[in-house]
Coordinates of N, CA and C in Angstrom, one line a residue:
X2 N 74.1 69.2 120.0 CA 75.0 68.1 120.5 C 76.1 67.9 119.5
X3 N 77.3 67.7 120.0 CA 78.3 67.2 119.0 C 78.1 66.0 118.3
X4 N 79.1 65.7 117.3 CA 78.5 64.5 116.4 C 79.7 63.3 116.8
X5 N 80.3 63.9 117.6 CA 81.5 62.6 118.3 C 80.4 61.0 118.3
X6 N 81.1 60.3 119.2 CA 81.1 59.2 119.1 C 80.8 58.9 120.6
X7 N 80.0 57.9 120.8 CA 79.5 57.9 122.3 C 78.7 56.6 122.8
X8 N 79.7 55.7 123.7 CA 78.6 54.4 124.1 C 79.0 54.5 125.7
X9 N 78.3 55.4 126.3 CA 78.4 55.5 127.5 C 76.4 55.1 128.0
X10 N 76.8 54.4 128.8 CA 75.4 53.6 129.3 C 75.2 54.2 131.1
X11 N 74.4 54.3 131.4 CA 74.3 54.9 133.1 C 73.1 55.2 133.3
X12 N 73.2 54.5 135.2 CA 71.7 54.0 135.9 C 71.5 55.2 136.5
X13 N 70.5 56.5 136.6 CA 70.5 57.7 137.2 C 69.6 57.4 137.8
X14 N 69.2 58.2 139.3 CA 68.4 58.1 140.2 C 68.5 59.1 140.9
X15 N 67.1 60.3 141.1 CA 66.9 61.1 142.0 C 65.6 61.2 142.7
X16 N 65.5 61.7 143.7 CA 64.4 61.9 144.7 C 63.0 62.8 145.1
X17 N 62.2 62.5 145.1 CA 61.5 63.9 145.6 C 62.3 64.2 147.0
X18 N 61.9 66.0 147.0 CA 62.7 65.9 148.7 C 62.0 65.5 149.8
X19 N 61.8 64.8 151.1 CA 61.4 64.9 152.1 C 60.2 65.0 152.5
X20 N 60.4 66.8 152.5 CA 59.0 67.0 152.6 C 58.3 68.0 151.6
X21 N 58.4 67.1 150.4 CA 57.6 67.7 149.0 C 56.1 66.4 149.1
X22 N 55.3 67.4 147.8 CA 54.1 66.2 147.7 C 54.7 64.9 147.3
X23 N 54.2 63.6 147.2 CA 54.4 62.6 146.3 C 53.7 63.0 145.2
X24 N 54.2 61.7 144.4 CA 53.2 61.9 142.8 C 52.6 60.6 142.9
X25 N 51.3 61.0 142.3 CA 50.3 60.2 142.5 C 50.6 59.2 141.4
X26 N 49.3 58.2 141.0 CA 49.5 57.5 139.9 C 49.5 57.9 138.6
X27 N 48.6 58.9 138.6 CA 48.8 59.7 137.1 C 50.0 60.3 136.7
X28 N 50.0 61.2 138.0 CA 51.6 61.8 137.7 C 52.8 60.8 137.1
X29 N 52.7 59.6 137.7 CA 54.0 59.0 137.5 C 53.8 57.9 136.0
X30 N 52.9 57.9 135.6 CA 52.4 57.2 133.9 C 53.2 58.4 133.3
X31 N 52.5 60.1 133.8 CA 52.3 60.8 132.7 C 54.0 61.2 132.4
X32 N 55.1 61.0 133.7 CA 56.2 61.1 133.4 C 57.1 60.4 132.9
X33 N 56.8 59.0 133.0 CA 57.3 57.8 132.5 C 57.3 58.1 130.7
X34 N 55.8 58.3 130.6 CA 55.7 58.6 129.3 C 56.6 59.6 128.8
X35 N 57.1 61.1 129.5 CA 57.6 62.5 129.1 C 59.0 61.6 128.9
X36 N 59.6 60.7 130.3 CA 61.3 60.8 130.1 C 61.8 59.9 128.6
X37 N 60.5 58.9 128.5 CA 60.6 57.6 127.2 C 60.3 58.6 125.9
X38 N 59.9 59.8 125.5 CA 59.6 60.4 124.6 C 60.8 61.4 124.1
X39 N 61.2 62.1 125.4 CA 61.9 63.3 125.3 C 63.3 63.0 125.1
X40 N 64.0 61.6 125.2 CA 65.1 61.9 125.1 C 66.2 62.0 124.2
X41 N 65.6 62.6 122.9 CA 66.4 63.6 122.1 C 66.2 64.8 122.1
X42 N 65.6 65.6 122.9 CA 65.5 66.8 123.5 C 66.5 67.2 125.1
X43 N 66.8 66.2 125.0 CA 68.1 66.6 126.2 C 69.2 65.2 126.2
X44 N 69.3 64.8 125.1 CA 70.8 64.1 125.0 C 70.9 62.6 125.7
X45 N 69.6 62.0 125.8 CA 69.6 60.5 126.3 C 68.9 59.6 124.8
X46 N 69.5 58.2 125.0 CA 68.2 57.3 124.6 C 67.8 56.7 125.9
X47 N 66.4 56.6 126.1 CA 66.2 56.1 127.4 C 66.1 54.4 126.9
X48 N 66.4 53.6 128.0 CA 66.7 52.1 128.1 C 65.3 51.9 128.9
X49 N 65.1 52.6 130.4 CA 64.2 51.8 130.6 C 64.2 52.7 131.9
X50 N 62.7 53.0 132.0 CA 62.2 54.0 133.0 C 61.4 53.7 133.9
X51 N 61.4 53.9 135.2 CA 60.4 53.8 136.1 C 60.2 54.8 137.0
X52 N 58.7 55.5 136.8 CA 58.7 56.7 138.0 C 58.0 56.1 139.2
X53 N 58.6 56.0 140.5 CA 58.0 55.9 141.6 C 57.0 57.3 142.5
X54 N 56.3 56.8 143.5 CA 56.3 57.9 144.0 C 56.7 58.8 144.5
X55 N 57.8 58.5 145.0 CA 59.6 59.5 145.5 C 60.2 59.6 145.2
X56 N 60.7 58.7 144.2 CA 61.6 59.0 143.4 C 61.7 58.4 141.6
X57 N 62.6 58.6 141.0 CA 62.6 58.3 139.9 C 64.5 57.6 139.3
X58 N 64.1 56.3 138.5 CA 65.1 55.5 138.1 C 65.2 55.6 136.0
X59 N 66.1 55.4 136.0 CA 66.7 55.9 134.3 C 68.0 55.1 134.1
X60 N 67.6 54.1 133.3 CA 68.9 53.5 132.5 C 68.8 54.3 131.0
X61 N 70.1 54.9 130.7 CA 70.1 55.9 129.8 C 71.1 55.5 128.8
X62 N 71.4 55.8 127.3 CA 73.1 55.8 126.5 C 72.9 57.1 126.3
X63 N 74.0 57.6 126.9 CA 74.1 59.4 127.3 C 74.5 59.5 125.6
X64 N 74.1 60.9 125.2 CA 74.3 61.7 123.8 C 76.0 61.6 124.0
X65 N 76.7 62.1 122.8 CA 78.2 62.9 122.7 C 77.8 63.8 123.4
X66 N 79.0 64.3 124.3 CA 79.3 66.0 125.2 C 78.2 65.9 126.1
X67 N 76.9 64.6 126.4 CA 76.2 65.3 128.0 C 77.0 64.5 128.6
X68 N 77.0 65.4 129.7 CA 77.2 64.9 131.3 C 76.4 64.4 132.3
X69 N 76.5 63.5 132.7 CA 75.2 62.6 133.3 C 74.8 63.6 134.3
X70 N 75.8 64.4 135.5 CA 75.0 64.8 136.5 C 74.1 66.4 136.1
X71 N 75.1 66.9 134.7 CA 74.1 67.7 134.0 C 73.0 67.6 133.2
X72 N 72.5 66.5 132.9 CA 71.3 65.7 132.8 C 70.5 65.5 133.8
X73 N 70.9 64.8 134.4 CA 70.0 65.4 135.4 C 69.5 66.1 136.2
X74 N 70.2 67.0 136.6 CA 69.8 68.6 136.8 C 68.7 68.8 136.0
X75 N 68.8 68.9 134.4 CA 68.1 69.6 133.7 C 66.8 68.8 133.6
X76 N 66.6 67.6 133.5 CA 65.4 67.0 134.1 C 64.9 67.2 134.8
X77 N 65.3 67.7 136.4 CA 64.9 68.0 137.4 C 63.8 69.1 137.3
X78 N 64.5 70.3 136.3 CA 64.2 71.3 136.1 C 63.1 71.1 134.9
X79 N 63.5 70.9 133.9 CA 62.3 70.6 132.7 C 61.2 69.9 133.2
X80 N 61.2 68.7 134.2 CA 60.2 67.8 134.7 C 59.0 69.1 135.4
X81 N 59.5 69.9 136.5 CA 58.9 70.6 136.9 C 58.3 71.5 135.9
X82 N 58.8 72.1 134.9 CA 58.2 73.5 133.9 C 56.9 72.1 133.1
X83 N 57.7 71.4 132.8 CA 56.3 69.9 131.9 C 55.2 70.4 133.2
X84 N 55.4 69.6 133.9 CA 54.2 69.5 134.8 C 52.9 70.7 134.9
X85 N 53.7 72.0 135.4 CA 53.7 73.3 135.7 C 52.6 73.4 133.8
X86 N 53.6 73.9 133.1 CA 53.0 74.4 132.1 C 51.9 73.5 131.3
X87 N 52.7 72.2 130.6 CA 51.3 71.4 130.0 C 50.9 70.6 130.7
X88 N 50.8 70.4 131.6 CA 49.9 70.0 132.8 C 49.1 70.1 133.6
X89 N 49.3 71.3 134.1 CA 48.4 72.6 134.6 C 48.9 71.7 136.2
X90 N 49.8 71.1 136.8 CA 50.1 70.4 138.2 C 50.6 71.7 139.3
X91 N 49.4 71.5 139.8 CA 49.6 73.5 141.1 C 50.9 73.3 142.0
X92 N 50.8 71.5 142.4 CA 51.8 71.3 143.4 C 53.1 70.3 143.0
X93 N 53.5 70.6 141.7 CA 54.5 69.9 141.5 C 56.1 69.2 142.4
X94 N 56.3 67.7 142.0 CA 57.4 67.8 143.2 C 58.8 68.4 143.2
X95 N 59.1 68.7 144.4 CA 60.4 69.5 144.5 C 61.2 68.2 144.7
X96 N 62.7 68.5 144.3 CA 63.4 67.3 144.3 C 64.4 67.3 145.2
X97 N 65.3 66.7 146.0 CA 66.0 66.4 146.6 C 67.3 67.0 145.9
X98 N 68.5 67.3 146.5 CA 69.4 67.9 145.8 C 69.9 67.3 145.4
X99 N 70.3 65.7 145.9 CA 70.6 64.8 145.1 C 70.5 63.7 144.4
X100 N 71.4 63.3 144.3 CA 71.0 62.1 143.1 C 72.0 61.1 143.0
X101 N 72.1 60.1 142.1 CA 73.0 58.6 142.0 C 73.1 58.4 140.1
X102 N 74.6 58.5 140.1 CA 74.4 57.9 138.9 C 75.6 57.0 138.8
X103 N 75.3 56.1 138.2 CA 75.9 54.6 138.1 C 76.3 54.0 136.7
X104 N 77.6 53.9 136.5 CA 77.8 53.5 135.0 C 77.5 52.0 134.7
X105 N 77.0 51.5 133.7 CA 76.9 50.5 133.7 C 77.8 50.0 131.8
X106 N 77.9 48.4 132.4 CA 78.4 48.0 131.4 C 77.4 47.6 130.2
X107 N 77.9 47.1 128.9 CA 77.2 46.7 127.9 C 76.6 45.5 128.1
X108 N 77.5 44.8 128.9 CA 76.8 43.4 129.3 C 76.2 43.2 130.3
X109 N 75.7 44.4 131.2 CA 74.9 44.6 132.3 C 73.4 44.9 131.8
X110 N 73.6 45.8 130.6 CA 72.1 47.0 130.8 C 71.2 45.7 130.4
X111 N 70.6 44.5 130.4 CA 69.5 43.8 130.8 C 69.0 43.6 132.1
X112 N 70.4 43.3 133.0 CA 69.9 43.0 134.4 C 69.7 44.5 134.9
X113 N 70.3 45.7 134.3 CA 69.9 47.0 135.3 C 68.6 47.5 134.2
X114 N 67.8 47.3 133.3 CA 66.8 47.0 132.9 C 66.1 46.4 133.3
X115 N 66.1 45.5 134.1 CA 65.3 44.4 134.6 C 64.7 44.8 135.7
X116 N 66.1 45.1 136.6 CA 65.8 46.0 137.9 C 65.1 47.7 138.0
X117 N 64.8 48.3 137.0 CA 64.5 49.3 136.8 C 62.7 48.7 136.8
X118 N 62.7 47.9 135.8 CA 61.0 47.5 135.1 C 60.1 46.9 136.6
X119 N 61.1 46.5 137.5 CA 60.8 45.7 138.6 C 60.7 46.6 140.1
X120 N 60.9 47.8 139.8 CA 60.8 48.4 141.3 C 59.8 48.6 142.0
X121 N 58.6 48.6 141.8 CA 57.7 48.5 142.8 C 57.5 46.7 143.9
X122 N 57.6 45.7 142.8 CA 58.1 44.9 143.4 C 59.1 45.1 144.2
X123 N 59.9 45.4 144.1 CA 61.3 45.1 144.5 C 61.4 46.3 146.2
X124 N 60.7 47.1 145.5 CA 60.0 48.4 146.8 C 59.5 47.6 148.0
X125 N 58.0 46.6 147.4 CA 57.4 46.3 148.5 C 57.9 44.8 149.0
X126 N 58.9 44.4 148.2 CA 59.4 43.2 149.2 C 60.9 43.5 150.0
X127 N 61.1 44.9 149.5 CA 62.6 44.8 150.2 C 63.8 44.9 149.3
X128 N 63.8 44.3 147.7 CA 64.6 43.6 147.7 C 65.4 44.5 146.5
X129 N 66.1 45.7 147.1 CA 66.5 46.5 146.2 C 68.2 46.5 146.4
X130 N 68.7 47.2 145.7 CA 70.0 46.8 145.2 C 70.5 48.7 145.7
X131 N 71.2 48.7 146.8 CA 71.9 49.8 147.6 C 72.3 50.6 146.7
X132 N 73.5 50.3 145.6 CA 74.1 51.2 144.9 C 73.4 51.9 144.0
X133 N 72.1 51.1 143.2 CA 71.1 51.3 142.8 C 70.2 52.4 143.3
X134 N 69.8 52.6 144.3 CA 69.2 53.5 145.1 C 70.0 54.6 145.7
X135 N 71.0 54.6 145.6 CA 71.9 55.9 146.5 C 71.6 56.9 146.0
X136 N 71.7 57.8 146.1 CA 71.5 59.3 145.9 C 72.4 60.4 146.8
X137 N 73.4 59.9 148.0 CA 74.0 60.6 148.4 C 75.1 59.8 148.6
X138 N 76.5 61.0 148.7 CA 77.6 60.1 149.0 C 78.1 59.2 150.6

């Protein structure tokens, strides 16, 4: 990574596809745990994670020189080989092609922290935030 200078903050969000498996409960501890560990191995600090069963939410302070939707990508892809390899997971999920990423301000990342920590609530009452959840244009 370059040694520039960098306070870029951003809410990413991508999906399993359609009709891929979900991820069960374990699955989604054991990735929560991978994205909060890994991210000086692909150019994030993670702020604050939540794996659902369809999809997955990431408030991140991106490295110098990543590109958010090239970060993501590469998670897409690394999340599957984790699974696959030290996991031994036969039916890992396939993802949707897209995704949502959302810049956020300095004096935001509490409330899109908040909203990230809160999505299964927020799942089963309804009460989710559109922009937050998009994944297509």
């Amino acid at each position: 990574m370059p040694l520039g200078f960098s306070e870029i903050y951003c809410h990413l969000i991508w999906r399993v596809a359609a009709d891929s498996e979900r991820m069960n409960k374990a699955t989604q501890k054991i990735l929560e745990r991978y994205l909060l560990q890994h991210g000086d191995d692909f150019g994030y600090k993670p702020l604050a994670v939540a794996v659902l069963e369809d999809h997955i939410h990431m408030l991140v302070k991106l490295m110098s020189g990543v590109a958010p939707g090239a970060l993501v990508e590469l998670l897409k892809k690394q999340i599957k080989i984790f699974l696959v390899e030290q996991m031994a997971v036969k039916s890992p999920p396939r993802w949707d092609d897209g995704y949502g990423i959302v810049s956020v301000s300095r004096a935001h990342l509490n409330v899109v922290a908040d909203y990230i920590k809160t999505q299964w609530a927020r799942h089963k009452s309804g009460k989710i935030n559109k922009t937050l959840e998009r994944t297509r244009a």
